[in-house]
Structure formats: structure tokens, C-alpha cells
Short mmCIF file of C-alpha atoms in Angstrom, two decimals:
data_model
loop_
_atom_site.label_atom_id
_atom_site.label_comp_id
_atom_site.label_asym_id
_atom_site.label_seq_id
_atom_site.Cartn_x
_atom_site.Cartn_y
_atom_site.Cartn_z
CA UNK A 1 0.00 0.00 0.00
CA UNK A 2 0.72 3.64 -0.95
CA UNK A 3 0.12 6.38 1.03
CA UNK A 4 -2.16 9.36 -0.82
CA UNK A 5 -3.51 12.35 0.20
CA UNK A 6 -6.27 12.91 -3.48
CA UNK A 7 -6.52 16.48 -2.26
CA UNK A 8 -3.05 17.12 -2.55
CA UNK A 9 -1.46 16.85 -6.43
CA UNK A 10 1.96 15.98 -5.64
CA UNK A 11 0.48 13.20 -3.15
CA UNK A 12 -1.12 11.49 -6.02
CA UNK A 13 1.62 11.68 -8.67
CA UNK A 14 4.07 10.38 -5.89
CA UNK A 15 1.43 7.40 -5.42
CA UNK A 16 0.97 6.43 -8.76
CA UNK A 17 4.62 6.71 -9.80
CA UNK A 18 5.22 4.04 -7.21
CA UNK A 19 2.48 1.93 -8.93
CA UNK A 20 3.94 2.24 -11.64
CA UNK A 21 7.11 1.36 -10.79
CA UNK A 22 6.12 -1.28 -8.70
CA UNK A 23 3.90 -3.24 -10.90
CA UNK A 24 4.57 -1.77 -14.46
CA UNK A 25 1.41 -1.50 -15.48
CA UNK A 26 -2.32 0.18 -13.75
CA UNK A 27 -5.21 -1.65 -15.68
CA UNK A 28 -7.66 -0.53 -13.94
CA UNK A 29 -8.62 2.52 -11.14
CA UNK A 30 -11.48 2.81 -8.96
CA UNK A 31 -11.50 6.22 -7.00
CA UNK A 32 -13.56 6.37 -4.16
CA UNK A 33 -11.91 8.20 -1.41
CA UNK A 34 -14.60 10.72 -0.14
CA UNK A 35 -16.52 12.23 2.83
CA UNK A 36 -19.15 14.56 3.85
CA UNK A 37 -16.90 16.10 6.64
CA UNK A 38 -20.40 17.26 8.71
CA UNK A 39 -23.50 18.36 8.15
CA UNK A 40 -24.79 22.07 8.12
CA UNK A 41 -27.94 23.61 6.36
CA UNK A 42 -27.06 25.47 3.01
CA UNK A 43 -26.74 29.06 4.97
CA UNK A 44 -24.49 27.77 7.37
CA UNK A 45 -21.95 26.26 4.31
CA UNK A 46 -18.83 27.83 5.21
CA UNK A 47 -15.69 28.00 2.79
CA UNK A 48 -13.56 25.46 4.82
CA UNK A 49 -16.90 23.10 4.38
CA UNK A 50 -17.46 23.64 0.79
CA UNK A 51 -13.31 23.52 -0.35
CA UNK A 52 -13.12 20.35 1.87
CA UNK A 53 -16.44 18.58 0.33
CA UNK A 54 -15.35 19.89 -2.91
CA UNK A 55 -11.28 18.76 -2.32
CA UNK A 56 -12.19 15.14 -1.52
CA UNK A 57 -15.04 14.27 -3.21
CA UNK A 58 -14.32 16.25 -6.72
CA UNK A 59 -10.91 17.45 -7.18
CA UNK A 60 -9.17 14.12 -5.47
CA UNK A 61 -11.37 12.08 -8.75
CA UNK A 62 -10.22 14.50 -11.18
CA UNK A 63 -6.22 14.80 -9.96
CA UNK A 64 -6.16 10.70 -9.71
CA UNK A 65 -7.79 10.49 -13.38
CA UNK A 66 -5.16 12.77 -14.83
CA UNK A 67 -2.56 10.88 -13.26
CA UNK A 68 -3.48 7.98 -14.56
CA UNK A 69 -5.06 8.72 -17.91
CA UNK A 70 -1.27 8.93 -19.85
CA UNK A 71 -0.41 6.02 -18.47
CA UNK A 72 -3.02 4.00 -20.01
CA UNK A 73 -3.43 5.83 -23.17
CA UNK A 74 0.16 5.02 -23.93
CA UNK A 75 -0.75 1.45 -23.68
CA UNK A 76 -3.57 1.47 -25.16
CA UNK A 77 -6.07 0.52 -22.91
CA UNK A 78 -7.88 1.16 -19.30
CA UNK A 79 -11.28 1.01 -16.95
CA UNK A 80 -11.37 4.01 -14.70
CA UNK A 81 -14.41 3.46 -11.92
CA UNK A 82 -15.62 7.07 -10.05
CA UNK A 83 -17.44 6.51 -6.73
CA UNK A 84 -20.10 8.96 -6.96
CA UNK A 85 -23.60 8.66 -4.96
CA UNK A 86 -26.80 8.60 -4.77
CA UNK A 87 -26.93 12.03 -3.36
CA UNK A 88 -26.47 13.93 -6.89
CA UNK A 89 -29.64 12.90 -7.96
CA UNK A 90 -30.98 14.52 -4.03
CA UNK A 91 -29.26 17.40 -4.27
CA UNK A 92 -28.31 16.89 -0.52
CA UNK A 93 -31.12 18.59 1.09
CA UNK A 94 -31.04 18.83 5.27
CA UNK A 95 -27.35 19.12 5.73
CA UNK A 96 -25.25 17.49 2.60
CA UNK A 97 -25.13 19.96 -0.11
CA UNK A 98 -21.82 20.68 -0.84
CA UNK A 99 -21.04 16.52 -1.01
CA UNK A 100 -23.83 16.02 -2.92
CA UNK A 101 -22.85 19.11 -5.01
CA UNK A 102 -19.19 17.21 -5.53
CA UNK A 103 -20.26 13.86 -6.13
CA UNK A 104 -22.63 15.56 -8.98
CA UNK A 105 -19.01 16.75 -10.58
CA UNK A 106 -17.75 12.84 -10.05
CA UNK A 107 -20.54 11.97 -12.36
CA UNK A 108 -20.29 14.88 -15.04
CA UNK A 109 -16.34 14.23 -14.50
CA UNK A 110 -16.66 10.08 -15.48
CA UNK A 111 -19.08 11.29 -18.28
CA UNK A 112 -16.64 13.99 -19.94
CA UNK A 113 -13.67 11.80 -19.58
CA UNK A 114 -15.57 8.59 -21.08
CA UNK A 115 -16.86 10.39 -23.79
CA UNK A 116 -13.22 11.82 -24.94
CA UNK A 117 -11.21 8.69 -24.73
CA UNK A 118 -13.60 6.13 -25.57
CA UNK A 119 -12.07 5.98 -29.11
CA UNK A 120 -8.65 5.30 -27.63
CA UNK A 121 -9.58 2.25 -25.09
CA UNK A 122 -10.42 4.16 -22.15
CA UNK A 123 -13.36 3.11 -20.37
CA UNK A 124 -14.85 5.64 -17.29
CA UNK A 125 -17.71 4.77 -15.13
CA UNK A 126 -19.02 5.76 -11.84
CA UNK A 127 -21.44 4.18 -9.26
CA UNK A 128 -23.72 5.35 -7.10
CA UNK A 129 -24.69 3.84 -4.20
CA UNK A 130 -27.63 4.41 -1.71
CA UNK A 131 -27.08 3.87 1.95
CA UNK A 132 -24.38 1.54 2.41
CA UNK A 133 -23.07 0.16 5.87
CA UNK A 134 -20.05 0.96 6.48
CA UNK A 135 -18.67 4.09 8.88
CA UNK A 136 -19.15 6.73 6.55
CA UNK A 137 -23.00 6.01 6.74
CA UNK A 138 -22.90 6.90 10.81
CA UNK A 139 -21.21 9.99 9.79
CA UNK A 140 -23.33 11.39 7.11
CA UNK A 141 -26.11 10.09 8.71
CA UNK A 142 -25.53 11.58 11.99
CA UNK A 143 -27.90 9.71 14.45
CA UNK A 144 -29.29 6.27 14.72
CA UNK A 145 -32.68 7.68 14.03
CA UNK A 146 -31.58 9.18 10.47
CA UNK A 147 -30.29 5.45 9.48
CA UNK A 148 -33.79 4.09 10.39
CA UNK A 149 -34.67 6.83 7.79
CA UNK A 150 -32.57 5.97 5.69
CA UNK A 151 -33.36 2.29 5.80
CA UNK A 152 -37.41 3.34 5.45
CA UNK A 153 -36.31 5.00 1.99
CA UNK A 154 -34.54 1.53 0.73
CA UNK A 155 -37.55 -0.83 -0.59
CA UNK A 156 -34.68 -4.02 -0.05
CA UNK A 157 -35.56 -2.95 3.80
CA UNK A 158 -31.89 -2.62 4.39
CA UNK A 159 -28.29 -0.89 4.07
CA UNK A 160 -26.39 -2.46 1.39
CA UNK A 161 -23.29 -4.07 1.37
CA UNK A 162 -19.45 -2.87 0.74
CA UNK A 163 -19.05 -6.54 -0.79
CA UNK A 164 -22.01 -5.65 -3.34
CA UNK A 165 -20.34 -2.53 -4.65
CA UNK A 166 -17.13 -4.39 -4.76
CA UNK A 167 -18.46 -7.10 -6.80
CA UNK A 168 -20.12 -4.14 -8.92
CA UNK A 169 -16.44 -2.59 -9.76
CA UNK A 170 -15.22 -5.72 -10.62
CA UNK A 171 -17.64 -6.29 -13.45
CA UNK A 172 -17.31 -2.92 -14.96
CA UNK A 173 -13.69 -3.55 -14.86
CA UNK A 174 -13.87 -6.95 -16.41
CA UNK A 175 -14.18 -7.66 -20.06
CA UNK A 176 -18.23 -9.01 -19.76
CA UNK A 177 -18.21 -4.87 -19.45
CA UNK A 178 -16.33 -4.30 -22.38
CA UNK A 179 -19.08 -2.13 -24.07
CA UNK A 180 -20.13 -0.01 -21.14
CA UNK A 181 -18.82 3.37 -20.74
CA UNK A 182 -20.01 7.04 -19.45
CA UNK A 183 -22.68 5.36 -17.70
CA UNK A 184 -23.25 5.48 -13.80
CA UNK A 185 -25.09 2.79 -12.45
CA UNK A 186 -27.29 3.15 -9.17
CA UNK A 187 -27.34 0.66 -6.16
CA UNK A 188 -29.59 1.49 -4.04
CA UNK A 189 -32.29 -1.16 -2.89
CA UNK A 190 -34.50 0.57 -5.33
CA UNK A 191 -34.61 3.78 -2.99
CA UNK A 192 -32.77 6.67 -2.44
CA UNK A 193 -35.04 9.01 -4.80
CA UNK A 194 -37.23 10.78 -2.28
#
């Protein structure tokens, strides 16, 4: 493992020269560092809030993607995978704006990149998942109460699983993908729209 800070430039070109070095070639990427940092109504957004949402969530996708995207256009091929979230489609109402406003840039970010390299063997996706149970949930949800909400809002009648987004990646990485790009897909339980 590599050390990385994704909102820090140099921190990510210093990580994926080691990669590189290390194992000679990067197939594939899947960025999905990312927080909400806390919670604050939309007139109560500060700058530190907004640049941190913005850092993590937005700019660490685009610095590790142009990183990465000369390597694999020299040879010739590559899947990049953008965690994004549900919360784009939400708009982040009641205390998440500025992630949800960055992980809406993850998915216009996957799309632009897709788009302009799909002629040269670059695939770019991103996936968005509902409410997933892992630690970041009991931050961004703030309360045992708001993940009973957020469990009432998933028709499934549950949090999904890290596994299930893994085993997501790996398919869109994988060559039963192979025609897929500047798509995102959404795992959610069938919720996640209200």
C-alpha cells in the first residue's frame, strides 16, 4: 500500500509513480476516497466546508484520473471506476449539499472523460450507491434515528453491502463490461429518490 492524500497533487503523482514502478502497469482505477466532513444547512456552508467537500469528493477524482489517464493511453487501454452517490440525484437537502454538489461533478467528471477517450480504449464509469453500511453512513447520517430513515427510503428494507459494490467494480472492470462506458449505475435497494 501507498500512502495518498487525493486532495493534494503531488500526493497522487508520488502514489501512482510508485504503482507504476512497482507493478509496471495500472489496468484498472477505482476512485472512491470521499466524505461529507459534517453536516450544516445550506446558509451555514462555510468556505472550509465547501473547499473540503469539494477537495475530496471532486478534485481528489479528477487529480487521480489525470494521473493515470497517460499512463493507459500510452498502452492502449484502461477502466477508470468514479465513486459517486446517490446524493447527486438529491441534491443533498437537510445538511449534505456541498457533497452532494461534488459527487454531482464525479458523475459529469466520469461522463466527460468517457466520452473523450472512448475511441482510444479508455473506459470511465461511476457508481452510485444508496445507503451503504459501512462508517461513513454513521457519519453522514448523523444519528441512529436518520439510518432508520434511511433504511425506510430503501424498498430491499436494508443498508447495502461494501461486498455488493465491490463485486459491482469488478464487473465494470472486467471484459463481460467491455461495451459499457459514461454510464453510472445506481445501487440502491431501489430507494434513495425521495
Amino acid at each position: 500500500t501507498v500512502h495518498m492524500d487525493v486532495t493534494d497533487r503531488s500526493s497522487v503523482r508520488s502514489a501512482f509513480t510508485a504503482a507504476i514502478k512497482e507493478f509496471g502497469i495500472i489496468d484498472f482505477q477505482f476512485n472512491c476516497a470521499g466524505s461529507a466532513l459534517r453536516r450544516a444547512s445550506f446558509l451555514e456552508i462555510d468556505d472550509a466546508l465547501w473547499d473540503g467537500a469539494m477537495g475530496i469528493n471532486a478534485s481528489g477524482v479528477f487529480y487521480c484520473m489525470q494521473e493515470i489517464l497517460p499512463h493507459m493511453l500510452d498502452q492502449g487501454r484502461g477502466v477508470i471506476v468514479n465513486a459517486a452517490s446517490m446524493s447527486h440525484k438529491r441534491g443533498g437537502a437537510g445538511g449534505l449539499i456541498p457533497y452532494a454538489a461534488a459527487k454531482g461533478a464525479v458523475v459529469t467528471l466520469t461522463m466527460g472523460v468517457a466520452r473523450e477517450f472512448a475511441g482510444r480504449g479508455i473506459r470511465a464509469l461511476s457508481v452510485s450507491p444508496g445507503p451503504i453500511d459501512t462508517p461513513f453512513e454513521d457519519v453522514a447520517g448523523g444519528d441512529e434515528e436518520a439510518r432508520v430513515r434511511a433504511v425506510a427510503d430503501v424498498p430491499m428494507g436494508r443498508l447495502g453491502r461494501p461486498e455488493e459494490i465491490g463485486e459491482l467494480v469488478l464487473f465494470m472492470c472486467s471484459d463481460a463490461c467491455s461495451y459499457m462506458t459514461a454510464n453510472t449505475v445506481y445501487v440502491n435497494g431501489g430507494g434513495g429518490y425521495r
